[in-house]
Amino acid sequence: MVKAVVGANWGDEGKGKITDVLGETSDIIVRFQGGANAGHTIINDYGKFALHTLPSGVFYNHTTSVIGNGVALNIPVLFKEIEGIVSQGVPQPKILVSDRAQMVMPYHILFDQYEEERLGKNSFGSTKSGIAPFYSDKYAKIGFQVSELFDEEEVLREKVKSVCEKKNVMLEHLYHKPLLDPDELYNTLMEYKEMVAPYVCDTSLFLHEAIKEGKNILLEGQLGSLKDPDHGIYPMVTSSSTLAGYGAIGAGIPPYEIKKVVTVVKAYSSAVGAGAFVSEIFGDEADELRRRGGDGGEFGATTGRPRRMGWFDVVATKYGCRMQGTTDVAFTVLDVLGYLDEIPVCVGYEIDGEVTTDFPTTGKLEKAKPVLEVLPGWKSDIRGIKNYEDLPENCRKYIEFVEEKIGYPITLVSNGPERHDIIRRGFED
C-alpha cells in the first residue's frame, strides 16, 4: 500500500514525527518534492534531529529511503545530513537517489540571495536555499538532472558553458555580482558525481517493483497546502507542489496507487515567512504560545526564525485537507494548549462585511478578519496518555469540535514530541 503524509497549512505541522511513527510499518519512505528549504524535526531513541532532505524514516534499519525525481537535490546538504545522523549513532541508512532528480546548483543559492537583496522590503522571506531559481531553471529546461553527471565530458561541459553564459548576463547587468566560471562549475559537478554515484538508480522502476511485491510505501511531503504554487496563498508560496497528488509525479508512480492520505494538522497555527495569516496573534499572547509550542519552541527547523503564531484556523484547514484528498487527519502538538483557560478557534472569515467559511484567493484573504469561537481549556498535562478515553473531557471536546468543523476524521492524535507520544483513534495501517 502507498500512503502519503502531507501538511494542511503553512508547513511545520509535525509531518516529520508522523512519518517517523508510520515508518515503523513501512518498507520504503520517499521524499517527492521540495528541497532543503524546510526541515522536519524528529525526536526518537537516537536523539533530536532536524532533517532537510533525508526522508524522516531513515532511523529504521528495515527501511529504504528514496530521494524522488521531484526533489530539488542539494547533494552536499544531503551528504552532510547523512554524516550528521551517522555520527550520532544512527546506522548507515539505505538510500536511493533518482537518476531523474535535478540538482540545486551553487548559483541557485546565490541567485536566491541576490534576488531577496534586490527586492528589499518586498522580498518573499525566502530561506535562500536556491529553491525558486532551481525550479525556474527546471521548467525553463536548463536544469541539470543527476543522470547528466554521467554524460560524455564534452556534452556536459558544453551545457555548463551555455548555462553560464545565460546566468552571467543577469549577474553582470541585474545583480552586479561576480560572474560564473564554467570550468569551476564543471569541477564542482564532478565532485557531486563522486558523492552521489553509489546511490543513483531508476527509483521509479524500483518503486514499480516494490508495489507489485506488496511493499508498504510512505510518501513524505514538505510544507503544506497553503504553500502550494497553484492552490496556496500565491505568490507567498513555495516552488513545487505540496499536494499528495503530486506525490505520484514526484515519486514516479501511478496516482491510483496512493490509497491513504494522512494530512497533518496542528492544534493551533504557525507560519514562517510573509503572507496573509488570518488567525495570527501578537504580543505576549503570541510569545507565550511560541515559547511553549513545538518540541522546544516554535522556531524554523531550517532558519531558526521565530514562527508567526495564531489560533486554529478551521477555514484554512478544511480547505487544506480538501486539496490534499485527506483520508485521515493526524492532529499534532495538542499537549501545548494545556496551559490555556480558554482556547479561541477561527471558525470563519469576515470579508467586506460578509462571513465565509470557504478559503478565498489572496486578494480577498488579505482583507479577511477572523471570526472566533472560544472553547474551554482542560488546564492539564496530557503527555503520556495512550488512550483517547483517558484525555480530559474538554480536550476531547476540542478534538471533536475541530473534527466536525473541518469534516475529516482525526484518527491520530500527537500529545508530545517523542515518537511514542501518539494516540490512535481508529487509524488503520
GROMACS .gro file of C-alpha atoms in nm:
model
  429
    1MET     CA    1   0.000   0.000   0.000
    2VAL     CA    2   0.111   0.356  -0.071
    3LYS     CA    3   0.036   0.623   0.190
    4ALA     CA    4   0.117   0.994   0.174
    5VAL     CA    5   0.198   1.217   0.471
    6VAL     CA    6   0.133   1.582   0.385
    7GLY     CA    7   0.055   1.913   0.556
    8ALA     CA    8  -0.276   2.101   0.567
    9ASN     CA    9  -0.150   2.451   0.627
   10TRP     CA   10   0.172   2.654   0.609
   11GLY     CA   11   0.409   2.369   0.693
   12ASP     CA   12   0.564   2.297   1.034
   13GLU     CA   13   0.263   2.081   1.123
   14GLY     CA   14   0.468   1.788   1.254
   15LYS     CA   15   0.491   1.576   0.938
   16GLY     CA   16   0.837   1.453   1.035
   17LYS     CA   17   0.712   1.293   1.353
   18ILE     CA   18   0.412   1.132   1.180
   19THR     CA   19   0.639   0.995   0.906
   20ASP     CA   20   0.870   0.862   1.175
   21VAL     CA   21   0.575   0.694   1.352
   22LEU     CA   22   0.435   0.539   1.033
   23GLY     CA   23   0.784   0.442   0.919
   24GLU     CA   24   0.775   0.158   1.170
   25THR     CA   25   0.536  -0.034   0.944
   26SER     CA   26   0.678   0.092   0.613
   27ASP     CA   27   0.934  -0.065   0.383
   28ILE     CA   28   1.016   0.243   0.175
   29ILE     CA   29   0.993   0.616   0.251
   30VAL     CA   30   1.003   0.861  -0.040
   31ARG     CA   31   1.069   1.235  -0.047
   32PHE     CA   32   0.880   1.351  -0.356
   33GLN     CA   33   0.914   1.731  -0.373
   34GLY     CA   34   1.085   2.037  -0.229
   35GLY     CA   35   1.442   2.075  -0.118
   36ALA     CA   36   1.647   2.177   0.183
   37ASN     CA   37   1.440   2.492   0.234
   38ALA     CA   38   1.229   2.338   0.510
   39GLY     CA   39   1.305   2.085   0.779
   40HIS     CA   40   1.138   1.806   0.973
   41THR     CA   41   1.225   1.774   1.340
   42ILE     CA   42   1.244   1.419   1.473
   43ILE     CA   43   1.286   1.307   1.834
   44ASN     CA   44   1.350   0.936   1.888
   45ASP     CA   45   1.574   0.694   2.076
   46TYR     CA   46   1.882   0.828   1.894
   47GLY     CA   47   1.822   1.191   1.991
   48LYS     CA   48   1.681   1.502   1.827
   49PHE     CA   49   1.734   1.568   1.455
   50ALA     CA   50   1.641   1.835   1.200
   51LEU     CA   51   1.624   1.672   0.858
   52HIS     CA   52   1.610   1.880   0.540
   53THR     CA   53   1.648   1.633   0.251
   54LEU     CA   54   1.656   1.285   0.402
   55PRO     CA   55   1.315   1.121   0.445
   56SER     CA   56   1.206   1.103   0.808
   57GLY     CA   57   1.212   0.723   0.804
   58VAL     CA   58   1.592   0.692   0.793
   59PHE     CA   59   1.607   0.590   1.158
   60TYR     CA   60   1.472   0.240   1.095
   61ASN     CA   61   1.703  -0.043   0.986
   62HIS     CA   62   1.433  -0.210   0.776
   63THR     CA   63   1.350   0.090   0.553
   64THR     CA   64   1.489   0.217   0.224
   65SER     CA   65   1.491   0.595   0.181
   66VAL     CA   66   1.427   0.728  -0.168
   67ILE     CA   67   1.503   1.076  -0.299
   68GLY     CA   68   1.244   1.105  -0.575
   69ASN     CA   69   1.268   1.279  -0.910
   70GLY     CA   70   1.052   1.569  -0.784
   71VAL     CA   71   1.308   1.675  -0.520
   72ALA     CA   72   1.536   1.976  -0.551
   73LEU     CA   73   1.851   1.783  -0.463
   74ASN     CA   74   2.131   1.971  -0.294
   75ILE     CA   75   2.396   1.699  -0.296
   76PRO     CA   76   2.637   1.847  -0.036
   77VAL     CA   77   2.346   1.908   0.203
   78LEU     CA   78   2.223   1.550   0.159
   79PHE     CA   79   2.562   1.403   0.241
   80LYS     CA   80   2.619   1.639   0.532
   81GLU     CA   81   2.288   1.514   0.673
   82ILE     CA   82   2.388   1.150   0.627
   83GLU     CA   83   2.720   1.213   0.804
   84GLY     CA   84   2.538   1.404   1.077
   85ILE     CA   85   2.295   1.128   1.172
   86VAL     CA   86   2.558   0.851   1.147
   87SER     CA   87   2.789   1.049   1.377
   88GLN     CA   88   2.508   1.042   1.638
   89GLY     CA   89   2.488   0.663   1.633
   90VAL     CA   90   2.222   0.609   1.366
   91PRO     CA   91   2.304   0.306   1.146
   92GLN     CA   92   2.405   0.395   0.789
   93PRO     CA   93   2.071   0.435   0.610
   94LYS     CA   94   1.985   0.261   0.283
   95ILE     CA   95   1.941   0.544   0.032
   96LEU     CA   96   1.847   0.556  -0.335
   97VAL     CA   97   1.859   0.874  -0.546
   98SER     CA   98   1.653   0.913  -0.860
   99ASP     CA   99   1.857   0.948  -1.178
  100ARG     CA  100   1.589   1.195  -1.291
  101ALA     CA  101   1.615   1.421  -0.984
  102GLN     CA  102   1.757   1.762  -1.063
  103MET     CA  103   2.034   1.927  -0.868
  104VAL     CA  104   2.040   2.253  -0.679
  105MET     CA  105   2.344   2.426  -0.825
  106PRO     CA  106   2.568   2.663  -0.627
  107TYR     CA  107   2.449   2.955  -0.838
  108HIS     CA  108   2.084   2.881  -0.749
  109ILE     CA  109   2.164   2.967  -0.389
  110LEU     CA  110   2.346   3.284  -0.496
  111PHE     CA  111   2.060   3.396  -0.720
  112ASP     CA  112   1.813   3.336  -0.436
  113GLN     CA  113   2.019   3.559  -0.208
  114TYR     CA  114   2.071   3.826  -0.473
  115GLU     CA  115   1.701   3.844  -0.561
  116GLU     CA  116   1.590   3.879  -0.198
  117GLU     CA  117   1.852   4.151  -0.158
  118ARG     CA  118   1.728   4.328  -0.471
  119LEU     CA  119   1.363   4.312  -0.361
  120GLY     CA  120   1.440   4.459  -0.019
  121LYS     CA  121   1.121   4.524   0.178
  122ASN     CA  122   0.919   4.346  -0.093
  123SER     CA  123   1.111   4.019  -0.052
  124PHE     CA  124   0.932   3.684  -0.017
  125GLY     CA  125   1.105   3.583   0.306
  126SER     CA  126   1.293   3.309   0.124
  127THR     CA  127   1.512   3.065   0.315
  128LYS     CA  128   1.775   3.148   0.048
  129SER     CA  129   1.822   2.777  -0.024
  130GLY     CA  130   1.805   2.826  -0.401
  131ILE     CA  131   1.462   2.667  -0.443
  132ALA     CA  132   1.285   2.927  -0.660
  133PRO     CA  133   1.583   2.965  -0.901
  134PHE     CA  134   1.613   2.586  -0.911
  135TYR     CA  135   1.252   2.527  -1.014
  136SER     CA  136   1.266   2.824  -1.255
  137ASP     CA  137   1.554   2.653  -1.434
  138LYS     CA  138   1.383   2.313  -1.422
  139TYR     CA  139   1.080   2.443  -1.607
  140ALA     CA  140   1.291   2.662  -1.837
  141LYS     CA  141   1.464   2.335  -1.930
  142ILE     CA  142   1.813   2.447  -1.829
  143GLY     CA  143   1.839   2.245  -1.508
  144PHE     CA  144   2.081   1.957  -1.453
  145GLN     CA  145   1.948   1.606  -1.392
  146VAL     CA  146   2.159   1.369  -1.183
  147SER     CA  147   2.183   1.143  -1.490
  148GLU     CA  148   2.372   1.418  -1.676
  149LEU     CA  149   2.665   1.378  -1.439
  150PHE     CA  150   2.733   1.053  -1.623
  151ASP     CA  151   2.721   1.201  -1.976
  152GLU     CA  152   3.025   1.235  -2.201
  153GLU     CA  153   3.257   1.508  -2.072
  154GLU     CA  154   3.225   1.725  -2.382
  155VAL     CA  155   2.844   1.709  -2.368
  156LEU     CA  156   2.829   1.818  -2.005
  157ARG     CA  157   3.096   2.086  -2.050
  158GLU     CA  158   2.902   2.234  -2.343
  159LYS     CA  159   2.583   2.257  -2.136
  160VAL     CA  160   2.769   2.411  -1.841
  161LYS     CA  161   2.919   2.672  -2.074
  162SER     CA  162   2.580   2.755  -2.227
  163VAL     CA  163   2.409   2.791  -1.887
  164CYS     CA  164   2.689   3.008  -1.752
  165GLU     CA  165   2.653   3.244  -2.048
  166LYS     CA  166   2.285   3.297  -1.965
  167LYS     CA  167   2.344   3.337  -1.595
  168ASN     CA  168   2.634   3.576  -1.639
  169VAL     CA  169   2.414   3.824  -1.828
  170MET     CA  170   2.194   3.856  -1.519
  171LEU     CA  171   2.486   3.859  -1.280
  172GLU     CA  172   2.654   4.140  -1.470
  173HIS     CA  173   2.359   4.360  -1.562
  174LEU     CA  174   2.090   4.296  -1.299
  175TYR     CA  175   2.272   4.196  -0.980
  176HIS     CA  176   2.619   4.342  -1.046
  177LYS     CA  177   2.785   4.038  -0.892
  178PRO     CA  178   3.088   3.820  -0.984
  179LEU     CA  179   3.045   3.602  -1.292
  180LEU     CA  180   3.035   3.221  -1.305
  181ASP     CA  181   3.340   3.026  -1.423
  182PRO     CA  182   3.236   2.725  -1.640
  183ASP     CA  183   3.549   2.525  -1.552
  184GLU     CA  184   3.496   2.576  -1.182
  185LEU     CA  185   3.132   2.475  -1.213
  186TYR     CA  186   3.220   2.161  -1.411
  187ASN     CA  187   3.472   2.060  -1.142
  188THR     CA  188   3.202   2.106  -0.877
  189LEU     CA  189   2.972   1.875  -1.073
  190MET     CA  190   3.244   1.611  -1.084
  191GLU     CA  191   3.267   1.631  -0.705
  192TYR     CA  192   2.889   1.582  -0.688
  193LYS     CA  193   2.919   1.282  -0.921
  194GLU     CA  194   3.170   1.112  -0.694
  195MET     CA  195   2.948   1.167  -0.390
  196VAL     CA  196   2.619   1.051  -0.537
  197ALA     CA  197   2.726   0.776  -0.780
  198PRO     CA  198   2.678   0.478  -0.540
  199TYR     CA  199   2.315   0.573  -0.475
  200VAL     CA  200   2.181   0.660  -0.820
  201CYS     CA  201   1.922   0.437  -0.987
  202ASP     CA  202   1.589   0.436  -1.165
  203THR     CA  203   1.382   0.485  -0.849
  204SER     CA  204   1.054   0.483  -1.041
  205LEU     CA  205   1.128   0.129  -1.159
  206PHE     CA  206   1.235   0.034  -0.805
  207LEU     CA  207   0.900   0.161  -0.669
  208HIS     CA  208   0.709  -0.011  -0.951
  209GLU     CA  209   0.860  -0.346  -0.849
  210ALA     CA  210   0.800  -0.273  -0.479
  211ILE     CA  211   0.431  -0.205  -0.542
  212LYS     CA  212   0.400  -0.533  -0.734
  213GLU     CA  213   0.557  -0.712  -0.436
  214GLY     CA  214   0.305  -0.557  -0.195
  215LYS     CA  215   0.556  -0.340  -0.008
  216ASN     CA  216   0.438  -0.059   0.221
  217ILE     CA  217   0.549   0.274   0.075
  218LEU     CA  218   0.526   0.610   0.250
  219LEU     CA  219   0.541   0.937   0.055
  220GLU     CA  220   0.667   1.229   0.264
  221GLY     CA  221   0.565   1.580   0.164
  222GLN     CA  222   0.721   1.910   0.258
  223LEU     CA  223   0.541   2.227   0.374
  224GLY     CA  224   0.159   2.231   0.340
  225SER     CA  225  -0.140   2.305   0.118
  226LEU     CA  226  -0.124   2.682   0.168
  227LYS     CA  227   0.229   2.687   0.023
  228ASP     CA  228   0.128   2.511  -0.299
  229PRO     CA  229   0.205   2.729  -0.605
  230ASP     CA  230  -0.140   2.665  -0.758
  231HIS     CA  231  -0.367   2.630  -0.458
  232GLY     CA  232  -0.180   2.818  -0.188
  233ILE     CA  233  -0.153   3.185  -0.089
  234TYR     CA  234   0.011   3.293  -0.415
  235PRO     CA  235   0.270   3.442  -0.452
  236MET     CA  236   0.380   3.370  -0.093
  237VAL     CA  237   0.422   3.002  -0.179
  238THR     CA  238   0.696   2.753  -0.244
  239SER     CA  239   0.803   2.649  -0.595
  240SER     CA  240   0.690   2.285  -0.606
  241SER     CA  241   0.350   2.131  -0.544
  242THR     CA  242   0.296   2.041  -0.180
  243LEU     CA  243  -0.011   1.826  -0.252
  244ALA     CA  244  -0.041   1.449  -0.220
  245GLY     CA  245  -0.149   1.434  -0.584
  246TYR     CA  246   0.200   1.547  -0.682
  247GLY     CA  247   0.339   1.251  -0.489
  248ALA     CA  248   0.261   1.031  -0.788
  249ILE     CA  249   0.462   1.261  -1.017
  250GLY     CA  250   0.747   1.335  -0.777
  251ALA     CA  251   0.796   0.967  -0.696
  252GLY     CA  252   0.716   0.828  -1.040
  253ILE     CA  253   0.420   0.604  -0.953
  254PRO     CA  254   0.060   0.584  -1.081
  255PRO     CA  255  -0.179   0.819  -0.897
  256TYR     CA  256  -0.428   0.539  -0.826
  257GLU     CA  257  -0.169   0.362  -0.608
  258ILE     CA  258  -0.198   0.627  -0.333
  259LYS     CA  259  -0.460   0.466  -0.110
  260LYS     CA  260  -0.431   0.674   0.208
  261VAL     CA  261  -0.356   1.045   0.255
  262VAL     CA  262  -0.262   1.132   0.613
  263THR     CA  263  -0.289   1.509   0.641
  264VAL     CA  264  -0.108   1.657   0.938
  265VAL     CA  265  -0.291   1.936   1.118
  266LYS     CA  266  -0.162   2.144   1.407
  267ALA     CA  267  -0.384   2.209   1.711
  268TYR     CA  268  -0.301   2.581   1.666
  269SER     CA  269  -0.148   2.769   1.373
  270SER     CA  270   0.207   2.876   1.289
  271ALA     CA  271   0.378   3.009   0.980
  272VAL     CA  272   0.723   3.115   0.861
  273GLY     CA  273   0.765   3.389   0.604
  274ALA     CA  274   0.547   3.666   0.468
  275GLY     CA  275   0.184   3.650   0.355
  276ALA     CA  276  -0.173   3.658   0.482
  277PHE     CA  277  -0.234   3.480   0.813
  278VAL     CA  278  -0.590   3.547   0.928
  279SER     CA  279  -0.583   3.388   1.275
  280GLU     CA  280  -0.244   3.539   1.366
  281ILE     CA  281  -0.189   3.663   1.722
  282PHE     CA  282   0.071   3.908   1.851
  283GLY     CA  283   0.250   4.038   2.159
  284ASP     CA  284   0.262   3.848   2.487
  285GLU     CA  285  -0.012   3.607   2.377
  286ALA     CA  286   0.193   3.500   2.073
  287ASP     CA  287   0.520   3.493   2.267
  288GLU     CA  288   0.375   3.256   2.526
  289LEU     CA  289   0.237   3.015   2.265
  290ARG     CA  290   0.564   3.032   2.068
  291ARG     CA  291   0.769   2.960   2.380
  292ARG     CA  292   0.558   2.660   2.477
  293GLY     CA  293   0.499   2.529   2.124
  294GLY     CA  294   0.657   2.257   1.914
  295ASP     CA  295   0.921   2.041   2.075
  296GLY     CA  296   1.122   2.329   2.219
  297GLY     CA  297   0.962   2.649   2.098
  298GLU     CA  298   0.823   2.746   1.760
  299PHE     CA  299   1.130   2.826   1.553
  300GLY     CA  300   1.202   2.717   1.196
  301ALA     CA  301   1.395   2.389   1.167
  302THR     CA  302   1.592   2.531   0.872
  303THR     CA  303   1.629   2.901   0.950
  304GLY     CA  304   1.578   2.920   1.327
  305ARG     CA  305   1.342   3.210   1.261
  306PRO     CA  306   1.062   3.264   1.516
  307ARG     CA  307   0.739   3.136   1.366
  308ARG     CA  308   0.436   3.358   1.342
  309MET     CA  309   0.165   3.225   1.575
  310GLY     CA  310  -0.211   3.201   1.558
  311TRP     CA  311  -0.515   3.011   1.678
  312PHE     CA  312  -0.650   2.707   1.497
  313ASP     CA  313  -0.799   2.809   1.161
  314VAL     CA  314  -1.098   2.598   1.056
  315VAL     CA  315  -1.135   2.772   0.718
  316ALA     CA  316  -0.773   2.723   0.610
  317THR     CA  317  -0.754   2.369   0.747
  318LYS     CA  318  -1.080   2.249   0.590
  319TYR     CA  319  -0.953   2.384   0.256
  320GLY     CA  320  -0.606   2.237   0.305
  321CYS     CA  321  -0.750   1.893   0.382
  322ARG     CA  322  -0.978   1.910   0.079
  323MET     CA  323  -0.694   1.994  -0.153
  324GLN     CA  324  -0.486   1.706  -0.018
  325GLY     CA  325  -0.760   1.447  -0.066
  326THR     CA  326  -0.746   1.362   0.303
  327THR     CA  327  -0.846   1.019   0.429
  328ASP     CA  328  -0.701   1.062   0.781
  329VAL     CA  329  -0.605   1.364   0.992
  330ALA     CA  330  -0.309   1.349   1.230
  331PHE     CA  331  -0.370   1.618   1.494
  332THR     CA  332  -0.041   1.735   1.646
  333VAL     CA  333   0.103   1.939   1.938
  334LEU     CA  334  -0.227   1.915   2.124
  335ASP     CA  335  -0.037   1.897   2.454
  336VAL     CA  336   0.091   2.254   2.404
  337LEU     CA  337  -0.255   2.403   2.465
  338GLY     CA  338  -0.283   2.261   2.817
  339TYR     CA  339  -0.190   2.594   2.980
  340LEU     CA  340  -0.491   2.786   2.847
  341ASP     CA  341  -0.813   2.861   3.038
  342GLU     CA  342  -0.990   2.923   2.710
  343ILE     CA  343  -0.892   2.837   2.353
  344PRO     CA  344  -1.008   3.059   2.066
  345VAL     CA  345  -1.073   2.893   1.729
  346CYS     CA  346  -1.110   3.079   1.399
  347VAL     CA  347  -1.433   2.939   1.251
  348GLY     CA  348  -1.492   3.190   0.970
  349TYR     CA  349  -1.355   3.490   0.783
  350GLU     CA  350  -1.527   3.827   0.765
  351ILE     CA  351  -1.455   3.986   0.427
  352ASP     CA  352  -1.618   4.317   0.332
  353GLY     CA  353  -1.887   4.270   0.595
  354GLU     CA  354  -1.976   3.913   0.496
  355VAL     CA  355  -1.874   3.593   0.677
  356THR     CA  356  -1.747   3.296   0.478
  357THR     CA  357  -1.617   2.952   0.571
  358ASP     CA  358  -1.462   2.898   0.226
  359PHE     CA  359  -1.096   2.978   0.174
  360PRO     CA  360  -1.056   3.269  -0.073
  361THR     CA  361  -0.788   3.381  -0.316
  362THR     CA  362  -0.508   3.604  -0.194
  363GLY     CA  363  -0.660   3.948  -0.259
  364LYS     CA  364  -0.970   3.865  -0.054
  365LEU     CA  365  -0.768   3.676   0.206
  366GLU     CA  366  -0.562   3.985   0.284
  367LYS     CA  367  -0.883   4.169   0.379
  368ALA     CA  368  -1.019   3.886   0.596
  369LYS     CA  369  -1.077   3.923   0.970
  370PRO     CA  370  -1.109   3.616   1.193
  371VAL     CA  371  -1.446   3.510   1.334
  372LEU     CA  372  -1.359   3.342   1.664
  373GLU     CA  373  -1.538   3.089   1.880
  374VAL     CA  374  -1.397   3.025   2.227
  375LEU     CA  375  -1.378   2.676   2.379
  376PRO     CA  376  -1.294   2.589   2.742
  377GLY     CA  377  -0.942   2.462   2.807
  378TRP     CA  378  -0.850   2.149   3.002
  379LYS     CA  379  -0.572   2.300   3.214
  380SER     CA  380  -0.363   1.985   3.249
  381ASP     CA  381  -0.067   1.799   3.103
  382ILE     CA  382  -0.183   1.527   2.863
  383ARG     CA  383   0.158   1.385   2.774
  384GLY     CA  384   0.189   1.014   2.839
  385ILE     CA  385  -0.180   0.940   2.785
  386LYS     CA  386  -0.220   0.647   2.544
  387ASN     CA  387  -0.598   0.603   2.522
  388TYR     CA  388  -0.835   0.860   2.378
  389GLU     CA  389  -1.093   0.800   2.650
  390ASP     CA  390  -0.836   0.897   2.914
  391LEU     CA  391  -0.795   1.251   2.777
  392PRO     CA  392  -0.969   1.527   2.978
  393GLU     CA  393  -1.327   1.588   2.867
  394ASN     CA  394  -1.259   1.940   2.739
  395CYS     CA  395  -0.962   1.811   2.543
  396ARG     CA  396  -1.180   1.551   2.372
  397LYS     CA  397  -1.443   1.818   2.306
  398TYR     CA  398  -1.178   2.036   2.140
  399ILE     CA  399  -1.071   1.749   1.912
  400GLU     CA  400  -1.430   1.662   1.825
  401PHE     CA  401  -1.518   2.028   1.761
  402VAL     CA  402  -1.228   2.060   1.517
  403GLU     CA  403  -1.316   1.728   1.352
  404GLU     CA  404  -1.677   1.834   1.296
  405LYS     CA  405  -1.581   2.175   1.160
  406ILE     CA  406  -1.318   2.054   0.912
  407GLY     CA  407  -1.519   1.750   0.805
  408TYR     CA  408  -1.235   1.496   0.804
  409PRO     CA  409  -1.170   1.216   1.059
  410ILE     CA  410  -0.898   1.275   1.320
  411THR     CA  411  -0.753   0.926   1.356
  412LEU     CA  412  -0.413   1.010   1.509
  413VAL     CA  413  -0.353   1.250   1.800
  414SER     CA  414   0.000   1.355   1.892
  415ASN     CA  415   0.027   1.458   2.256
  416GLY     CA  416   0.403   1.510   2.286
  417PRO     CA  417   0.723   1.533   2.079
  418GLU     CA  418   0.852   1.179   2.136
  419ARG     CA  419   0.796   0.900   1.883
  420HIS     CA  420   0.551   0.713   2.107
  421ASP     CA  421   0.352   1.018   2.221
  422ILE     CA  422   0.069   0.920   1.990
  423ILE     CA  423  -0.295   0.819   2.040
  424ARG     CA  424  -0.454   0.604   1.772
  425ARG     CA  425  -0.819   0.688   1.725
  426GLY     CA  426  -0.932   0.438   1.467
  427PHE     CA  427  -0.623   0.470   1.247
  428GLU     CA  428  -0.551   0.157   1.043
  429ASP     CA  429  -0.207   0.090   0.894
   0.00000   0.00000   0.00000
